[in-house]
Short mmCIF file of C-alpha atoms in Angstrom, two decimals:
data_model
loop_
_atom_site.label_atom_id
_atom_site.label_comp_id
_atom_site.label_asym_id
_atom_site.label_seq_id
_atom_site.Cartn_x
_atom_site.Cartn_y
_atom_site.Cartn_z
CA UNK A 1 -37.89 90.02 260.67
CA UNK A 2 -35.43 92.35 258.29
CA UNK A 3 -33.70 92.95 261.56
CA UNK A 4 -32.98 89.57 262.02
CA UNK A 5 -31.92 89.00 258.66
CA UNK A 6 -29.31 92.14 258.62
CA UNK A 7 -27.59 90.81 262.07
CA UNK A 8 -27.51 87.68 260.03
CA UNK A 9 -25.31 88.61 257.03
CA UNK A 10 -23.44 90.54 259.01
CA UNK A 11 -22.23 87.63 261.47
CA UNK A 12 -21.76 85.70 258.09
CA UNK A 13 -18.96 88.48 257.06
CA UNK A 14 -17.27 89.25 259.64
CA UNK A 15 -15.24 86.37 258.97
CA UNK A 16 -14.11 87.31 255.88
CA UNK A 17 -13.77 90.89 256.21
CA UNK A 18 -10.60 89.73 259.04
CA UNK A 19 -9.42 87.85 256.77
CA UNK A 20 -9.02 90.50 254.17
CA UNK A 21 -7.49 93.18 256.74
CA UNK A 22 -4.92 90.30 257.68
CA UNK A 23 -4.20 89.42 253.91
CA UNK A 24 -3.58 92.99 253.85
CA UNK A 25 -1.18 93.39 256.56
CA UNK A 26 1.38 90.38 255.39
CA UNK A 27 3.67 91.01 253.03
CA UNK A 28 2.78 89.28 249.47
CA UNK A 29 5.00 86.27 249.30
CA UNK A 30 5.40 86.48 245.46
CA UNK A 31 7.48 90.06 245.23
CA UNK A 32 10.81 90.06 243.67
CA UNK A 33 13.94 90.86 245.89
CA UNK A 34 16.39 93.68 244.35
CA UNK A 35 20.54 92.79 243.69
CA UNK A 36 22.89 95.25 245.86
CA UNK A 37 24.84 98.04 244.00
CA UNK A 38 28.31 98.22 243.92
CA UNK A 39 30.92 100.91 242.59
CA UNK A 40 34.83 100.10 242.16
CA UNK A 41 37.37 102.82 244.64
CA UNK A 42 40.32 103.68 243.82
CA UNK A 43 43.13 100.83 245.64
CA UNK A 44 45.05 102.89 248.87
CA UNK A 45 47.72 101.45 250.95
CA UNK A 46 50.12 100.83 247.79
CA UNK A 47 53.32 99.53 248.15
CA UNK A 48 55.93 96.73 246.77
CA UNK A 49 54.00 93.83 247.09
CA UNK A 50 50.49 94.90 249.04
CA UNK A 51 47.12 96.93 248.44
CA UNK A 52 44.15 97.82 249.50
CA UNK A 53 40.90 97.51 247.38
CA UNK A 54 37.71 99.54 248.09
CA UNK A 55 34.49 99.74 246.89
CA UNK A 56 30.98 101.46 247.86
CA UNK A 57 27.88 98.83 248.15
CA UNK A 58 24.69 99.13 248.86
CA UNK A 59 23.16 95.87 249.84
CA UNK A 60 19.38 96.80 249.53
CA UNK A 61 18.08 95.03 252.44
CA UNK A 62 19.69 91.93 251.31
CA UNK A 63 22.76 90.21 252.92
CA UNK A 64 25.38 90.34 250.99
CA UNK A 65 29.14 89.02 250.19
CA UNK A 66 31.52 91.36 248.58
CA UNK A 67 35.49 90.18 246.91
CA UNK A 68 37.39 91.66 244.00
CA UNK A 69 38.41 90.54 241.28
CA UNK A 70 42.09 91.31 240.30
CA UNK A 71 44.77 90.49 237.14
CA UNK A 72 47.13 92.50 235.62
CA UNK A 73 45.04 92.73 232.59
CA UNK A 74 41.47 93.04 232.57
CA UNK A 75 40.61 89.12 232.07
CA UNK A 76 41.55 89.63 236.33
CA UNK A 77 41.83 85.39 236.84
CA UNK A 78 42.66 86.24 240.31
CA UNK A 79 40.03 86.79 243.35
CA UNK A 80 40.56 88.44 246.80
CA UNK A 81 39.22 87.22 250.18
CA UNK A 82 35.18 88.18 251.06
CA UNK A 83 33.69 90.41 253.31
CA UNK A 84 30.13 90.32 254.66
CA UNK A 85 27.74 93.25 254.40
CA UNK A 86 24.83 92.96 256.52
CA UNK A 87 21.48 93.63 255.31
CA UNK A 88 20.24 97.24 255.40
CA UNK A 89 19.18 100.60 252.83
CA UNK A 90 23.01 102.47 253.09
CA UNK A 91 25.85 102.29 251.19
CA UNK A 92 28.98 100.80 253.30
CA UNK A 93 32.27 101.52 252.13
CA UNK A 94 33.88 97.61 252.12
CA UNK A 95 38.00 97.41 252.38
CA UNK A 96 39.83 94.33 251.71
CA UNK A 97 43.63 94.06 251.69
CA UNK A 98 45.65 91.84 249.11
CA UNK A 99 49.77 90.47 249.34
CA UNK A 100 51.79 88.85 247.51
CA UNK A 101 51.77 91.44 244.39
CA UNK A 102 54.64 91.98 242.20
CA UNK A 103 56.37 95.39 242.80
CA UNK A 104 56.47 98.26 239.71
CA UNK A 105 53.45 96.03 237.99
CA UNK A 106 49.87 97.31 236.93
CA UNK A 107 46.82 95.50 238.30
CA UNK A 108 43.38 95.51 237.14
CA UNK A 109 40.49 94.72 239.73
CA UNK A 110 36.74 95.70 240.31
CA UNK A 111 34.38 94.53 243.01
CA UNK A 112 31.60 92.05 243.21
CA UNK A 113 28.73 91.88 245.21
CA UNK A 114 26.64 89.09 245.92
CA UNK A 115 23.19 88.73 247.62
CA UNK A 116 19.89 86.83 247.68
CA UNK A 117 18.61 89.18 245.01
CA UNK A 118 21.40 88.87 242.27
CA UNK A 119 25.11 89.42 241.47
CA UNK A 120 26.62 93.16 240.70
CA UNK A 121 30.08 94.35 239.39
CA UNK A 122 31.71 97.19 239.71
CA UNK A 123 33.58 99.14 236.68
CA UNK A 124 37.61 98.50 235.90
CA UNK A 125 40.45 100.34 237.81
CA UNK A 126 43.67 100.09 238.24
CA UNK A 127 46.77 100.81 240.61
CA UNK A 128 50.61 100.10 240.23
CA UNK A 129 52.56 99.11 242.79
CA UNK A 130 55.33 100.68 244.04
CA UNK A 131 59.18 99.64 243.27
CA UNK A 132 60.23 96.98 246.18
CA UNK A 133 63.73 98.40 247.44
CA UNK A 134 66.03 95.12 247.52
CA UNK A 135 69.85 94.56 247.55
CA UNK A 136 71.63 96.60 245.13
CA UNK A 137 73.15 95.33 241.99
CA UNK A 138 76.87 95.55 240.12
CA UNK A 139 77.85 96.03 236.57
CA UNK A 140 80.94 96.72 234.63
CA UNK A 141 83.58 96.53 237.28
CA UNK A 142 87.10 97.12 235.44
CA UNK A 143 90.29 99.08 236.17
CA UNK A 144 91.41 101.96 233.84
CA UNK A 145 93.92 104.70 233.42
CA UNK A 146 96.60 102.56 234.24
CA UNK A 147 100.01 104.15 235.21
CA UNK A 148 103.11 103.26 236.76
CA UNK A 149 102.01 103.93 239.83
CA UNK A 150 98.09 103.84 240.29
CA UNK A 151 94.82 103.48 238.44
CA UNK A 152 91.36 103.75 238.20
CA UNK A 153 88.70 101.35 239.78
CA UNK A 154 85.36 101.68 237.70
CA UNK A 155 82.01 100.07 238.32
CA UNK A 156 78.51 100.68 237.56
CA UNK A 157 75.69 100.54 240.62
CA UNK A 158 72.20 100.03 240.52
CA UNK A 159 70.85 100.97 244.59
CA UNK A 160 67.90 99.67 243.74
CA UNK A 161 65.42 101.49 246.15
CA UNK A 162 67.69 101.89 249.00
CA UNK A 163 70.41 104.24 250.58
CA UNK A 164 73.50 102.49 248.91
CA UNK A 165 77.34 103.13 249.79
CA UNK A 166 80.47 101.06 248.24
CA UNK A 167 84.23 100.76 248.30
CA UNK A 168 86.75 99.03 246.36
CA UNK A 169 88.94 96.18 247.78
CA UNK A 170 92.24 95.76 246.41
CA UNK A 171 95.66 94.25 246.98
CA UNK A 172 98.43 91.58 245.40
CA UNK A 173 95.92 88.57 246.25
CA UNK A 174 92.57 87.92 246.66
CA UNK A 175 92.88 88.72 250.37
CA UNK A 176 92.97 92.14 249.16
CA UNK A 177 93.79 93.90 252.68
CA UNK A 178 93.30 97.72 251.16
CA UNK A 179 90.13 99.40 250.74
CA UNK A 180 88.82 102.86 249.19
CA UNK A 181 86.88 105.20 251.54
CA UNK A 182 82.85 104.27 251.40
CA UNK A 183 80.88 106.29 249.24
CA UNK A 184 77.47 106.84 248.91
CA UNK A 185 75.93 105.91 245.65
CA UNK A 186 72.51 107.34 246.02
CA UNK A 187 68.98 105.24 246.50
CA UNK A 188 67.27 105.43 243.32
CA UNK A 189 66.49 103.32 240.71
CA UNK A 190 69.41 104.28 237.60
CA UNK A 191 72.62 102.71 237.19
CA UNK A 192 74.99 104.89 238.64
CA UNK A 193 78.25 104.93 237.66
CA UNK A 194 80.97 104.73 240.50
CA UNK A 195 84.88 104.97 239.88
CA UNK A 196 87.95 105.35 243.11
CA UNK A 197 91.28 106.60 242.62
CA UNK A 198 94.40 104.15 243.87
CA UNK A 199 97.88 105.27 243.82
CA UNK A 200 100.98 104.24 245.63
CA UNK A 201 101.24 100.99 243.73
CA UNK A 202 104.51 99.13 242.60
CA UNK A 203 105.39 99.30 238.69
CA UNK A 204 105.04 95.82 236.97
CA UNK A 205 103.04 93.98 239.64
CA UNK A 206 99.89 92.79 239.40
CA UNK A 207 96.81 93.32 242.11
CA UNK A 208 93.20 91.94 242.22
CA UNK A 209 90.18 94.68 242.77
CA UNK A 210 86.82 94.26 243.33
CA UNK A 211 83.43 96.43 244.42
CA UNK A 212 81.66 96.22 247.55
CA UNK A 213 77.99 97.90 247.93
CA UNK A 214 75.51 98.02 250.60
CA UNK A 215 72.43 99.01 251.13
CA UNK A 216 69.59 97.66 253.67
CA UNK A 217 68.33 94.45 251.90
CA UNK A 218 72.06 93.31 251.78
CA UNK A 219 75.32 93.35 250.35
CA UNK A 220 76.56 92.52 246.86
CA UNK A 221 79.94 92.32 245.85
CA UNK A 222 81.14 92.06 241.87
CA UNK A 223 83.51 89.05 240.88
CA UNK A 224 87.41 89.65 241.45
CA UNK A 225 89.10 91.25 238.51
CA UNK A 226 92.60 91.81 237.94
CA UNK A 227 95.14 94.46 236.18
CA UNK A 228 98.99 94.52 236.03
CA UNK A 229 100.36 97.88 236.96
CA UNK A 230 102.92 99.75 233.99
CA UNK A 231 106.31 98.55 234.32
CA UNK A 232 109.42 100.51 234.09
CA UNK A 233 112.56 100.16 231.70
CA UNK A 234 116.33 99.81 233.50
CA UNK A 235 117.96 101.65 230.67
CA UNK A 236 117.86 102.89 227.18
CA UNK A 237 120.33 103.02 224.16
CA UNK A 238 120.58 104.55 221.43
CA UNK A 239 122.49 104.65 218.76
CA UNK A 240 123.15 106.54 215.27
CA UNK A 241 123.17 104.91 211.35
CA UNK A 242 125.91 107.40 211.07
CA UNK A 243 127.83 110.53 213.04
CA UNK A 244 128.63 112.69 210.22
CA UNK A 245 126.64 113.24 207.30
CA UNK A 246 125.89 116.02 204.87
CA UNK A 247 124.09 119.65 205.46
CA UNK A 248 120.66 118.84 204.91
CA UNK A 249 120.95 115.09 205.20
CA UNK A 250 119.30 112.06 206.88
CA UNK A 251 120.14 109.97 210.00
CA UNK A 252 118.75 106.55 211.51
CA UNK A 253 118.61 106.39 215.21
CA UNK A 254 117.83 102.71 216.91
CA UNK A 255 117.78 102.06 220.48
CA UNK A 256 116.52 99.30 223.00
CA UNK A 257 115.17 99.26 226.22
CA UNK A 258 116.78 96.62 229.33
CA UNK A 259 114.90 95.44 232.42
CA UNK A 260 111.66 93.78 233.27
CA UNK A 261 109.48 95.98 230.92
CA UNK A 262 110.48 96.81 227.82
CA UNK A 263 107.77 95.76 224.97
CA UNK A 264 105.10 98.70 224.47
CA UNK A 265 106.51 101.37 225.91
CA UNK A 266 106.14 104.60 224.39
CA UNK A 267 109.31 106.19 224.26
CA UNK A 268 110.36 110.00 223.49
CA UNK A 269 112.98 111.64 221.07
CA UNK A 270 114.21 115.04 222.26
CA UNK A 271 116.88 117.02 220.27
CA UNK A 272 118.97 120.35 220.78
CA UNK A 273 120.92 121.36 218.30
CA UNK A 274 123.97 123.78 217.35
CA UNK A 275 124.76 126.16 219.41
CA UNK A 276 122.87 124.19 221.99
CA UNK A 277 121.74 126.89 223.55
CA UNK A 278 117.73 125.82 223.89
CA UNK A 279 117.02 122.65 226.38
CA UNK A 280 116.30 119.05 224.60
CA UNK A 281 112.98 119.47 223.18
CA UNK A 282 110.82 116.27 221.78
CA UNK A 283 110.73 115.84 218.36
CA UNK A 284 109.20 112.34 217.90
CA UNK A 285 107.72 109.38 219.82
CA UNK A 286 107.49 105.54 219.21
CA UNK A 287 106.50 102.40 220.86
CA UNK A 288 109.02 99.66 221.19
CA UNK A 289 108.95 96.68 219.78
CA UNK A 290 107.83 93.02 222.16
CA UNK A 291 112.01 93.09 221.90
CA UNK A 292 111.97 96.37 223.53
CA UNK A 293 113.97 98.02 219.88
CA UNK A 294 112.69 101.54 218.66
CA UNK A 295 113.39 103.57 215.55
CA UNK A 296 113.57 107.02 214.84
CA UNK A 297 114.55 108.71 211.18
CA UNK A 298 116.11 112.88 211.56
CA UNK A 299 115.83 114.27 208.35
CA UNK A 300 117.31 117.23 206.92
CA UNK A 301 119.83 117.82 209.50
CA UNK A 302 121.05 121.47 209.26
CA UNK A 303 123.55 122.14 212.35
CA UNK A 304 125.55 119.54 214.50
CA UNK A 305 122.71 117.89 216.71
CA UNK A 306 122.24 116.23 220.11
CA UNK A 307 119.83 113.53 220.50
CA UNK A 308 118.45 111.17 224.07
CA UNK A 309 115.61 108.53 224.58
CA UNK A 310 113.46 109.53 227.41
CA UNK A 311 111.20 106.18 228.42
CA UNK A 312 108.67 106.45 231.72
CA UNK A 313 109.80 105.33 235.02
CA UNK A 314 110.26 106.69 238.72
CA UNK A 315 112.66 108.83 237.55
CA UNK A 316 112.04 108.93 233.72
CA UNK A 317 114.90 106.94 231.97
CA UNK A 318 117.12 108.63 229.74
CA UNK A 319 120.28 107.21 227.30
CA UNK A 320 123.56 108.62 226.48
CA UNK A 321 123.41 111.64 224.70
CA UNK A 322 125.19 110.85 221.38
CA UNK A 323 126.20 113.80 219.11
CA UNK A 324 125.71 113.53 214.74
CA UNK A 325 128.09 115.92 212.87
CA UNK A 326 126.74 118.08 210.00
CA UNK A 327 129.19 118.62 207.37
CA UNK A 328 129.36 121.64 204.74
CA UNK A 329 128.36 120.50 201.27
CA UNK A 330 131.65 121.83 199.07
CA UNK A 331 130.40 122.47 195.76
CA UNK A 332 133.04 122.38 192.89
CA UNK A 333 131.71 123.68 189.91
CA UNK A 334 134.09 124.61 187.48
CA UNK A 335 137.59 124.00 186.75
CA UNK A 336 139.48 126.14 184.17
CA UNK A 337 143.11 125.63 183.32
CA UNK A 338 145.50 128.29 181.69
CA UNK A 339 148.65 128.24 180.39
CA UNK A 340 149.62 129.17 183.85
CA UNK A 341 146.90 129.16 186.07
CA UNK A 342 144.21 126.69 187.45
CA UNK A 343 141.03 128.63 188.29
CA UNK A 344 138.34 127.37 190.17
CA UNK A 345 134.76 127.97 191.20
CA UNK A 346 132.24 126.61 193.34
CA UNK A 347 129.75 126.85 196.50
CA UNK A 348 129.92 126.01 200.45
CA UNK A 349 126.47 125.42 201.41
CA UNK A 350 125.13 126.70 204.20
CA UNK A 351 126.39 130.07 203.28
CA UNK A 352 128.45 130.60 206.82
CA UNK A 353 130.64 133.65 206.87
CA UNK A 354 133.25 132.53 208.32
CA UNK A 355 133.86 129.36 205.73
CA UNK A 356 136.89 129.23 203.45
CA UNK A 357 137.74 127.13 200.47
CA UNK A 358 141.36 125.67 200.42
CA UNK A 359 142.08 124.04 197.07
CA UNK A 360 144.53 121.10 197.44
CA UNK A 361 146.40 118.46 195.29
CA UNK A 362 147.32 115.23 195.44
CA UNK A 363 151.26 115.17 196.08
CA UNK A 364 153.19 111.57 194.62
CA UNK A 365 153.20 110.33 198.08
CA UNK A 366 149.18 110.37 198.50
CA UNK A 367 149.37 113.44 200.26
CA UNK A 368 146.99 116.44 199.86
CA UNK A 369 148.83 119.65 199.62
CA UNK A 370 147.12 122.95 200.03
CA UNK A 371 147.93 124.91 197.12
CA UNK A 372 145.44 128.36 197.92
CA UNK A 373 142.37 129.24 200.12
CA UNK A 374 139.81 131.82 199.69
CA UNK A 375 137.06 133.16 201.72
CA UNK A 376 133.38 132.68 200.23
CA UNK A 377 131.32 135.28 199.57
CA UNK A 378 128.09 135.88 202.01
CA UNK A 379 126.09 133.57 199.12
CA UNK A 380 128.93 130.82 199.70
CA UNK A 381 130.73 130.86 196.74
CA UNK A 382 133.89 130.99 195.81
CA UNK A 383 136.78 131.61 193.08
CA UNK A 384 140.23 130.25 193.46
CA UNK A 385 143.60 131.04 191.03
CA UNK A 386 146.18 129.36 191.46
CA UNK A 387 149.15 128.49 189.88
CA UNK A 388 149.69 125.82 187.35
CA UNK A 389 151.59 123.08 188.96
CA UNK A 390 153.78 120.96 186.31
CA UNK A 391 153.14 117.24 186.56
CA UNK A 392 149.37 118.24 187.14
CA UNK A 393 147.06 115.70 188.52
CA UNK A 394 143.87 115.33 190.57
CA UNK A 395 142.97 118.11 192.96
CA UNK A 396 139.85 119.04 195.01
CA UNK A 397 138.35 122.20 197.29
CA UNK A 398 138.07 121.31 201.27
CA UNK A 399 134.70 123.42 202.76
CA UNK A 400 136.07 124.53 206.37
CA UNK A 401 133.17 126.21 208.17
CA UNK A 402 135.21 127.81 211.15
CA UNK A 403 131.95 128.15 213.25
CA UNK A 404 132.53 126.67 216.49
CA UNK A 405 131.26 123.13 215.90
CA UNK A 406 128.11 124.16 214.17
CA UNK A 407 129.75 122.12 211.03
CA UNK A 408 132.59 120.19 210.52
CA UNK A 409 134.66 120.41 207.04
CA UNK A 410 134.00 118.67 204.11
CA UNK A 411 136.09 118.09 200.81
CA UNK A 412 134.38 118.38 197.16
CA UNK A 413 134.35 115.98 194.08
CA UNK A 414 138.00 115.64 192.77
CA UNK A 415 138.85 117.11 189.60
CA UNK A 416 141.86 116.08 187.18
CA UNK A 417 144.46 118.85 185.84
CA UNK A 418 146.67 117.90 183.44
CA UNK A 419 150.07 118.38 183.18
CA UNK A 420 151.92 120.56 181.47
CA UNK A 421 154.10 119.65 177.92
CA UNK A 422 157.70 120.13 177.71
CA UNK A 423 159.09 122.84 175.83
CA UNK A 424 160.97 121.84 172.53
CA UNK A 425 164.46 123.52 172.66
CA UNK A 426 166.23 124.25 169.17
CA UNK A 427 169.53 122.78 168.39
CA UNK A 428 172.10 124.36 166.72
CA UNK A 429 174.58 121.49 164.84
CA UNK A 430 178.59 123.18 164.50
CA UNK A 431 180.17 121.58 161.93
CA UNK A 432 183.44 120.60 163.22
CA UNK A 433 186.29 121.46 161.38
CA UNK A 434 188.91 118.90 160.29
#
């Protein structure tokens, strides 16, 4: 009977104790699923205007979507394409390429990772991308150091990334038809400035220029620009205020230039003077006038002196050689009259050795009559007696300088003498006899 009733209970929990080991065996329905992990890589594959994100996720079992977020500041507002991560317990390294990015620019971006058991993000990074080489660019294209023959062809170039050569075109029109050699003007990133010699051009005319650069992404070429080459004078003048004047005095010399330039031009003054034995030297320069006049002052003249205009051209210019006379300064100082004699005393300035001093008068008939000469001393000055001359009258001292040329002669103030009172002769009176 208790055998019975055991095999009972037991039949009446079997049942339930399969149950049990089946509830056992199934997973509980109610357990939470856990979100995939995710870690922002550093971008690779940088250039211009493409990168490639990375990032390390771990999807925990879960299936799970994974796109970055990207900006150039941290607010990103942009998103990259997705990329499926199947479920499973190891990280995968996940790669997804993005275009269309704006070359030397920062970018922010981290990764997300989506899945049945949440939403993760990865920290902030950033990359820059690299400079996009593209066609090169031209600034400050001008022509400089101008002469009557050539000039300088400047220009500033920016290669912009890429090998980069240029040359100048350049002629009368803007056909041009003459270039400079090509040059290479680097391929970085700096202006660079650029500059070709031209010569072999024709005085007065004008030409039109302009730069021509290269590089792989194309060609740019800088507006045309234009310079007049110097022109040349056809002759020069010039001309004296006066051709004698006194040791140590002043002289104006004007000139003009003829021919198809003559305004702006800087013109030279060269001088040699007594005993021209030294080659013209300058002295003085000046730029003539829209009317093509110039100016020049010589002060303190001391010998006789030579003076030419020189004014640029292919040959230089030059005009007559004109010649200004010095004259001695004849200093008369004193004049002391006698009984019998006239006496006289002055200076010849310069002191020349070989001067004399002639005293003269002036004869009824307008005349000047030499009447004595001395030699000066070796300070120049001088002492003249001479005999009283009746009717008396004006006279002066005449400076000769006997030197070659070096100075010409040169009288002195004039002086009055005057003349001489008659005697008064005694008569006797006879008386006459009856």
């Amino acid at each position: 009977m208790c055998h019975e009733n055991r095999m009972r209970r037991l039949v009446l929990l079997l049942p339930v104790l399969v149950i049990a080991a089946l509830a056992a065996a199934l997973p509980a329905t109610g357990a939470p699923i856990a979100p995939p992990t995710v870690q922002t890589k550093p971008a690779v594959d940088i250039n211009g205007t493409e990168a490639t994100l990375t990032a390390l996720v771990d999807p925990k079992g879960s299936d799970t979507t994974v796109h970055f977020e990207i900006g150039t500041d941290a607010t990103y507002g942009l998103q990259s394409s997705s990329q499926d991560v199947p479920a499973g317990s190891e990280p995968v390294t996940v790669k997804i390429p993005v275009q269309g990015l704006t070359s030397s620019t920062t970018y922010h971006f981290r990764a997300v990772a989506k899945s049945a058991g949440g939403t993760a993000r990865g920290a902030d990074a950033t990359f820059v991308t690299a400079r996009q080489s593209t066609t090169p660019r031209v600034a400050g294209t001008k022509a400089q150091d101008i002469s009557l023959s050539g000039a300088t062809l400047v220009s500033i170039i920016t290669p912009r990334g890429a090998e980069t050569t240029y040359h100048f075109e350049y002629g009368r029109d803007q056909t041009y038809g003459a270039t400079t050699p090509e040059t290479s003007a680097g391929d970085g990133w700096d202006a660079v400035p650029v500059n070709a010699r031209i010569e072999g051009l024709e005085p007065g005319k004008s030409y039109h220029f302009r730069l021509v650069t290269t590089n792989a992404n194309g060609t740019a070429r800088s507006i045309d620009h234009k310079f007049v080459v110097l022109g040349t004078p056809s002759a020069a003048s010039l001309a004296a205020s006066k051709y004698r004047v006194p040791y140590g005095g002043a002289v104006r010399l004007t000139g003009r230039l003829a021919g198809s330039k003559r305004g702006g031009v800087r013109v030279r003054l060269q001088i040699t003077t007594f005993p021209f034995d030294q080659p013209f030297a300058d002295i003085a320069t000046a730029t003539s006038s829209s009317r093509g006049t110039y100016r020049f002052t010589l002060p303190d003249l001391q010998a006789t002196t030579r003076a030419v205009i020189i004014a640029p051209g292919m040959p230089d210019i030059l005009s007559p050689i004109i010649s200004v006379q010095v004259a001695v300064r004849t200093q008369l100082t004193s004049v002391r009259v006698t009984r019998r004699r006239v006496i006289v005393h002055g200076a010849i300035l310069p002191a020349i050795p070989t001067a004399t001093a002639s005293l003269q008068r002036l004869a009824s008939n307008g005349r000047w009559l030499p009447v004595a000469r001395r030699h000066v001393r070796s300070d120049g000055s001088y002492r003249i007696r001479a005999r009283r001359w009746r009717a008396g009258g004006e006279l002066r001292v005449v400076g000769v300088a006997h030197d070659q040329g070096g100075h010409v002669s040169a009288p002195s103030r004039i002086a009055t003498v005057p003349s001489m009172k008659p005697r008064h002769r005694h008569h006797h009176h006879r008386r006459h006899r009856r």
